[in-house]
């Protein structure tokens, strides 16, 4: 098992952001983490990446507790731009190469070329969307075991979305899994193997996309709209 | 990994400190040149400016220290607790390495500014005698049994000031991070609380010491200055260890 969460809880004051989450994820899957705003998607991803401490419960990635060893095998894309704006794109590649043994500069340069981003460009001069593309390229150029992508296509144009999704599919190996949190379900539905529905910090559904289509006779997007109807 | 972290810390700020250094040196050179090239009848004015510039040596060191403190604090806050923290805290490095890299880099910038300030004073004075005078004063004071420890502990305190200050700041941010809301505001409150608590602890310990030696002036002055310095070092180390533990075990980036 790649990921195991047992009775995972996270409270912000009195409010439970995650409520006794039990979750197991296998290798070789693309999993959609879906839910409305405030359902706990980002909180779960942050805990898995090690930047948020759970209130209680256990998390193991590849049988390791969250720490340096899991950070070596987890590639995390937050929903905000986290690169220092004094850097050039080339310097961000050097930075990732310096700290992550599994980072491939060649893969990153190839993706940058396809998206027409110059390595000599400064991040300061880039649009938010372009910066997000650079971040995604950095994250997907790692040969990680678990990719945590928090809203990876939210800030980019529809044309770039297709390329990004193709990148996600083609850049992870069968030993790895990708956990994608997004609101744009119809855009990602075709690449997902499994989906997890989160509501008020609880997992209300964990199923394969094929099972949803067979049992409910609906697309994931249609089921989502039904389950989370206001 | 620590070396790599330090490398990127330098890359992040070297332009700011470089510009600061060049500006300080340029100011000194400008003052000396204007004094040299001015006609005799206006020399009194340029001399006046030179005196002003000479007096501003202290101001330069003070301003450079303030800038160092401000830049180091902003750098720590941005790269630890704001957006950049999402990258720094997901690197496969120990928390102590993240903190140490910032502390070491800030200290090296402090030494750089100290050297720049010394160059400024040398240019303004036109010679290096101020340094030999300073050394002579130090030797003279060293021969005075009462002044020597006071002077030595003052210099140690001065050299350790960035270390103490940053330890204090890091610990305040670590405590602020434990609150669920208004983390920055709570960090400021924690900074003030720690400062207040530190003063109370220092006062209590020094008073207890003074009572124990029955206020003997010959013993009091030298020893209390050493106690003060030692206490500051011990507290700084405690702050750093506590900050590291909090960030390692209770990190909550929101």
Tab-separated table of N, CA and C in Angstrom, chain B residues 86-182:
chain	number	residue	atom	x	y	z
B	86	UNK	N	5.799	26.739	1.705
B	86	UNK	CA	5.256	25.520	1.100
B	86	UNK	C	6.340	24.744	0.368
B	87	UNK	N	7.345	25.460	-0.089
B	87	UNK	CA	8.472	24.786	-0.742
B	87	UNK	C	9.514	24.377	0.305
B	88	UNK	N	9.882	25.318	1.166
B	88	UNK	CA	10.968	25.053	2.124
B	88	UNK	C	10.648	23.890	3.059
B	89	UNK	N	9.388	23.831	3.528
B	89	UNK	CA	9.031	22.777	4.487
B	89	UNK	C	8.744	21.432	3.829
B	90	UNK	N	8.742	21.397	2.494
B	90	UNK	CA	8.566	20.092	1.835
B	90	UNK	C	9.897	19.595	1.253
B	91	UNK	N	10.969	20.340	1.519
B	91	UNK	CA	12.289	19.855	1.098
B	91	UNK	C	12.710	18.725	2.044
B	92	UNK	N	13.429	17.739	1.525
B	92	UNK	CA	13.864	16.644	2.410
B	92	UNK	C	15.070	17.049	3.268
B	93	UNK	N	14.866	18.033	4.119
B	93	UNK	CA	15.939	18.499	5.023
B	93	UNK	C	15.371	18.593	6.440
B	94	UNK	N	16.279	18.584	7.426
B	94	UNK	CA	15.834	18.722	8.819
B	94	UNK	C	15.448	20.176	9.101
B	95	UNK	N	14.528	20.336	10.044
B	95	UNK	CA	14.106	21.697	10.409
B	95	UNK	C	15.296	22.502	10.952
B	96	UNK	N	16.173	21.835	11.705
B	96	UNK	CA	17.322	22.572	12.263
B	96	UNK	C	18.218	23.096	11.144
B	97	UNK	N	18.247	22.386	10.027
B	97	UNK	CA	19.071	22.851	8.902
B	97	UNK	C	18.467	24.108	8.277
B	98	UNK	N	17.125	24.137	8.200
B	98	UNK	CA	16.455	25.331	7.661
B	98	UNK	C	16.754	26.542	8.548
B	99	UNK	N	16.643	26.343	9.869
B	99	UNK	CA	16.875	27.451	10.805
B	99	UNK	C	18.357	27.852	10.797
B	100	UNK	N	19.225	26.849	10.839
B	100	UNK	CA	20.672	27.137	10.878
B	100	UNK	C	21.117	27.898	9.631
B	101	UNK	N	20.559	27.538	8.470
B	101	UNK	CA	20.978	28.203	7.236
B	101	UNK	C	20.653	29.697	7.304
B	102	UNK	N	19.503	30.021	7.884
B	102	UNK	CA	19.100	31.436	7.978
B	102	UNK	C	19.967	32.177	9.007
B	103	UNK	N	20.226	31.492	10.102
B	103	UNK	CA	21.023	32.097	11.178
B	103	UNK	C	22.455	32.354	10.701
B	104	UNK	N	23.056	31.368	10.067
B	104	UNK	CA	24.444	31.495	9.593
B	104	UNK	C	24.546	32.592	8.532
B	105	UNK	N	23.599	32.582	7.591
B	105	UNK	CA	23.640	33.591	6.520
B	105	UNK	C	23.491	35.003	7.110
B	106	UNK	N	22.540	35.156	8.014
B	106	UNK	CA	22.320	36.487	8.620
B	106	UNK	C	23.584	36.933	9.352
B	107	UNK	N	24.261	35.998	10.023
B	107	UNK	CA	25.466	36.369	10.780
B	107	UNK	C	26.592	36.788	9.827
B	108	UNK	N	26.696	36.083	8.716
B	108	UNK	CA	27.730	36.445	7.740
B	108	UNK	C	27.437	37.830	7.150
B	109	UNK	N	26.163	38.132	6.907
B	109	UNK	CA	25.816	39.480	6.427
B	109	UNK	C	26.132	40.536	7.494
B	110	UNK	N	25.960	40.172	8.750
B	110	UNK	CA	26.296	41.084	9.859
B	110	UNK	C	27.795	41.402	9.822
B	111	UNK	N	28.623	40.353	9.646
B	111	UNK	CA	30.069	40.561	9.577
B	111	UNK	C	30.434	41.403	8.345
B	112	UNK	N	29.727	41.155	7.253
B	112	UNK	CA	29.969	41.927	6.019
B	112	UNK	C	29.699	43.417	6.274
B	113	UNK	N	28.564	43.695	6.926
B	113	UNK	CA	28.209	45.098	7.202
B	113	UNK	C	29.178	45.734	8.197
B	114	UNK	N	29.696	44.918	9.097
B	114	UNK	CA	30.685	45.400	10.067
B	114	UNK	C	31.958	45.828	9.332
B	115	UNK	N	32.372	45.022	8.376
B	115	UNK	CA	33.574	45.327	7.579
B	115	UNK	C	33.332	46.585	6.739
B	116	UNK	N	32.149	46.656	6.128
B	116	UNK	CA	31.802	47.832	5.309
B	116	UNK	C	31.824	49.103	6.178
B	117	UNK	N	31.295	48.993	7.390
B	117	UNK	CA	31.277	50.138	8.305
B	117	UNK	C	32.707	50.545	8.658
B	118	UNK	N	33.580	49.548	8.853
B	118	UNK	CA	34.985	49.836	9.178
B	118	UNK	C	35.672	50.533	8.004
B	119	UNK	N	35.368	50.093	6.797
B	119	UNK	CA	35.937	50.725	5.595
B	119	UNK	C	35.445	52.177	5.494
B	120	UNK	N	34.173	52.377	5.795
B	120	UNK	CA	33.573	53.726	5.774
B	120	UNK	C	34.329	54.656	6.725
B	121	UNK	N	34.536	54.191	7.945
B	121	UNK	CA	35.222	55.008	8.955
B	121	UNK	C	36.662	55.299	8.504
B	122	UNK	N	37.318	54.287	7.936
B	122	UNK	CA	38.700	54.456	7.472
B	122	UNK	C	38.780	55.497	6.359
B	123	UNK	N	37.852	55.453	5.419
B	123	UNK	CA	37.857	56.412	4.303
B	123	UNK	C	37.632	57.835	4.830
B	124	UNK	N	36.675	57.977	5.713
B	124	UNK	CA	36.357	59.297	6.269
B	124	UNK	C	37.557	59.866	7.043
B	125	UNK	N	38.217	59.026	7.838
B	125	UNK	CA	39.362	59.483	8.644
B	125	UNK	C	40.619	59.628	7.799
B	126	UNK	N	40.654	58.982	6.664
B	126	UNK	CA	41.827	59.057	5.785
B	126	UNK	C	42.972	58.184	6.233
B	127	UNK	N	42.810	57.486	7.306
B	127	UNK	CA	43.859	56.562	7.776
B	127	UNK	C	43.222	55.487	8.668
B	128	UNK	N	44.096	54.594	9.130
B	128	UNK	CA	43.579	53.471	9.912
B	128	UNK	C	43.857	53.644	11.408
B	129	UNK	N	44.275	54.895	11.780
B	129	UNK	CA	44.668	55.115	13.180
B	129	UNK	C	43.499	54.896	14.149
B	130	UNK	N	42.266	55.123	13.663
B	130	UNK	CA	41.100	54.921	14.540
B	130	UNK	C	41.071	53.486	15.072
B	131	UNK	N	41.578	52.555	14.206
B	131	UNK	CA	41.561	51.154	14.607
B	131	UNK	C	42.636	50.891	15.666
B	132	UNK	N	43.824	51.514	15.464
B	132	UNK	CA	44.894	51.323	16.459
B	132	UNK	C	44.525	52.010	17.776
B	133	UNK	N	43.851	53.201	17.651
B	133	UNK	CA	43.386	53.905	18.863
B	133	UNK	C	42.374	53.034	19.623
B	134	UNK	N	41.489	52.436	18.839
B	134	UNK	CA	40.459	51.583	19.418
B	134	UNK	C	41.111	50.402	20.152
B	135	UNK	N	42.133	49.827	19.514
B	135	UNK	CA	42.850	48.697	20.104
B	135	UNK	C	43.586	49.131	21.378
B	136	UNK	N	44.188	50.350	21.313
B	136	UNK	CA	44.930	50.874	22.470
B	136	UNK	C	43.974	51.082	23.658
B	137	UNK	N	42.785	51.652	23.354
B	137	UNK	CA	41.774	51.872	24.406
B	137	UNK	C	41.375	50.544	25.039
B	138	UNK	N	41.288	49.557	24.190
B	138	UNK	CA	40.889	48.231	24.669
B	138	UNK	C	41.927	47.669	25.635
B	139	UNK	N	43.208	47.849	25.278
B	139	UNK	CA	44.316	47.367	26.120
B	139	UNK	C	44.316	48.115	27.451
B	140	UNK	N	44.135	49.485	27.348
B	140	UNK	CA	44.120	50.321	28.561
B	140	UNK	C	43.009	49.885	29.502
B	141	UNK	N	41.837	49.669	28.898
B	141	UNK	CA	40.678	49.248	29.714
B	141	UNK	C	40.934	47.881	30.322
B	142	UNK	N	41.644	47.035	29.587
B	142	UNK	CA	41.933	45.685	30.063
B	142	UNK	C	42.801	45.700	31.312
B	143	UNK	N	43.595	46.799	31.460
B	143	UNK	CA	44.461	46.881	32.640
B	143	UNK	C	43.693	47.325	33.880
B	144	UNK	N	42.492	47.836	33.638
B	144	UNK	CA	41.634	48.234	34.758
B	144	UNK	C	40.750	47.042	35.141
B	145	UNK	N	40.975	46.546	36.374
B	145	UNK	CA	40.278	45.324	36.805
B	145	UNK	C	38.763	45.428	36.728
B	146	UNK	N	38.232	46.639	36.982
B	146	UNK	CA	36.778	46.790	36.987
B	146	UNK	C	36.200	46.932	35.583
B	147	UNK	N	36.956	47.679	34.738
B	147	UNK	CA	36.436	47.952	33.395
B	147	UNK	C	36.602	46.784	32.434
B	148	UNK	N	37.672	46.040	32.602
B	148	UNK	CA	37.999	44.976	31.656
B	148	UNK	C	36.854	43.984	31.392
B	149	UNK	N	36.278	43.371	32.450
B	149	UNK	CA	35.184	42.416	32.180
B	149	UNK	C	33.975	43.070	31.533
B	150	UNK	N	33.737	44.332	31.951
B	150	UNK	CA	32.593	45.065	31.411
B	150	UNK	C	32.763	45.265	29.907
B	151	UNK	N	33.997	45.648	29.546
B	151	UNK	CA	34.302	45.890	28.143
B	151	UNK	C	34.250	44.603	27.324
B	152	UNK	N	34.877	43.575	27.882
B	152	UNK	CA	34.912	42.290	27.158
B	152	UNK	C	33.498	41.770	26.937
B	153	UNK	N	32.686	41.809	28.015
B	153	UNK	CA	31.316	41.283	27.873
B	153	UNK	C	30.488	42.154	26.926
B	154	UNK	N	30.811	43.483	26.877
B	154	UNK	CA	30.098	44.363	25.933
B	154	UNK	C	30.403	43.960	24.503
B	155	UNK	N	31.684	43.682	24.227
B	155	UNK	CA	32.052	43.282	22.864
B	155	UNK	C	31.451	41.919	22.503
B	156	UNK	N	31.456	41.011	23.476
B	156	UNK	CA	30.856	39.684	23.205
B	156	UNK	C	29.369	39.877	22.908
B	157	UNK	N	28.726	40.716	23.732
B	157	UNK	CA	27.280	40.963	23.533
B	157	UNK	C	27.017	41.569	22.162
B	158	UNK	N	27.907	42.510	21.763
B	158	UNK	CA	27.744	43.159	20.456
B	158	UNK	C	27.870	42.129	19.332
B	159	UNK	N	28.899	41.275	19.441
B	159	UNK	CA	29.120	40.274	18.382
B	159	UNK	C	28.017	39.208	18.366
B	160	UNK	N	27.413	38.979	19.540
B	160	UNK	CA	26.359	37.955	19.602
B	160	UNK	C	24.957	38.536	19.403
B	161	UNK	N	24.892	39.870	19.272
B	161	UNK	CA	23.572	40.523	19.180
B	161	UNK	C	22.697	39.960	18.067
B	162	UNK	N	23.211	39.773	16.828
B	162	UNK	CA	22.337	39.222	15.782
B	162	UNK	C	21.844	37.820	16.123
B	163	UNK	N	22.727	37.032	16.698
B	163	UNK	CA	22.384	35.659	17.089
B	163	UNK	C	21.248	35.675	18.128
B	164	UNK	N	21.410	36.525	19.158
B	164	UNK	CA	20.386	36.606	20.222
B	164	UNK	C	19.062	37.114	19.653
B	165	UNK	N	19.173	38.175	18.841
B	165	UNK	CA	17.954	38.769	18.308
B	165	UNK	C	17.196	37.771	17.434
B	166	UNK	N	17.918	37.112	16.522
B	166	UNK	CA	17.238	36.183	15.604
B	166	UNK	C	16.663	34.982	16.343
B	167	UNK	N	17.372	34.510	17.364
B	167	UNK	CA	16.845	33.390	18.171
B	167	UNK	C	15.506	33.809	18.785
B	168	UNK	N	15.489	35.032	19.297
B	168	UNK	CA	14.289	35.617	19.903
B	168	UNK	C	13.147	35.678	18.868
B	169	UNK	N	13.476	36.179	17.683
B	169	UNK	CA	12.492	36.318	16.591
B	169	UNK	C	11.956	34.947	16.154
B	170	UNK	N	12.857	33.976	15.939
B	170	UNK	CA	12.441	32.654	15.463
B	170	UNK	C	11.505	31.995	16.488
B	171	UNK	N	11.854	32.149	17.754
B	171	UNK	CA	11.028	31.559	18.807
B	171	UNK	C	9.653	32.231	18.850
B	172	UNK	N	9.634	33.560	18.649
B	172	UNK	CA	8.345	34.290	18.638
B	172	UNK	C	7.467	33.797	17.491
B	173	UNK	N	8.066	33.643	16.304
B	173	UNK	CA	7.305	33.144	15.147
B	173	UNK	C	6.819	31.708	15.402
B	174	UNK	N	7.657	30.914	16.041
B	174	UNK	CA	7.280	29.516	16.322
B	174	UNK	C	6.076	29.488	17.262
B	175	UNK	N	6.099	30.337	18.287
B	175	UNK	CA	4.966	30.389	19.224
B	175	UNK	C	3.716	30.935	18.526
B	176	UNK	N	3.899	31.955	17.698
B	176	UNK	CA	2.772	32.529	16.944
B	176	UNK	C	2.122	31.491	16.045
B	177	UNK	N	2.942	30.605	15.504
B	177	UNK	CA	2.456	29.536	14.616
B	177	UNK	C	1.527	28.548	15.349
B	178	UNK	N	1.620	28.510	16.679
B	178	UNK	CA	0.778	27.579	17.440
B	178	UNK	C	-0.664	28.059	17.552
B	179	UNK	N	-0.878	29.344	17.294
B	179	UNK	CA	-2.247	29.870	17.375
B	179	UNK	C	-3.002	29.565	16.080
B	180	UNK	N	-4.318	29.347	16.225
B	180	UNK	CA	-5.086	28.993	15.028
B	180	UNK	C	-5.433	30.206	14.170
B	181	UNK	N	-5.444	31.386	14.782
B	181	UNK	CA	-5.768	32.600	14.012
B	181	UNK	C	-4.738	33.693	14.301
B	182	UNK	N	-4.691	34.694	13.431
B	182	UNK	CA	-3.834	35.869	13.616
B	182	UNK	C	-2.404	35.507	14.025
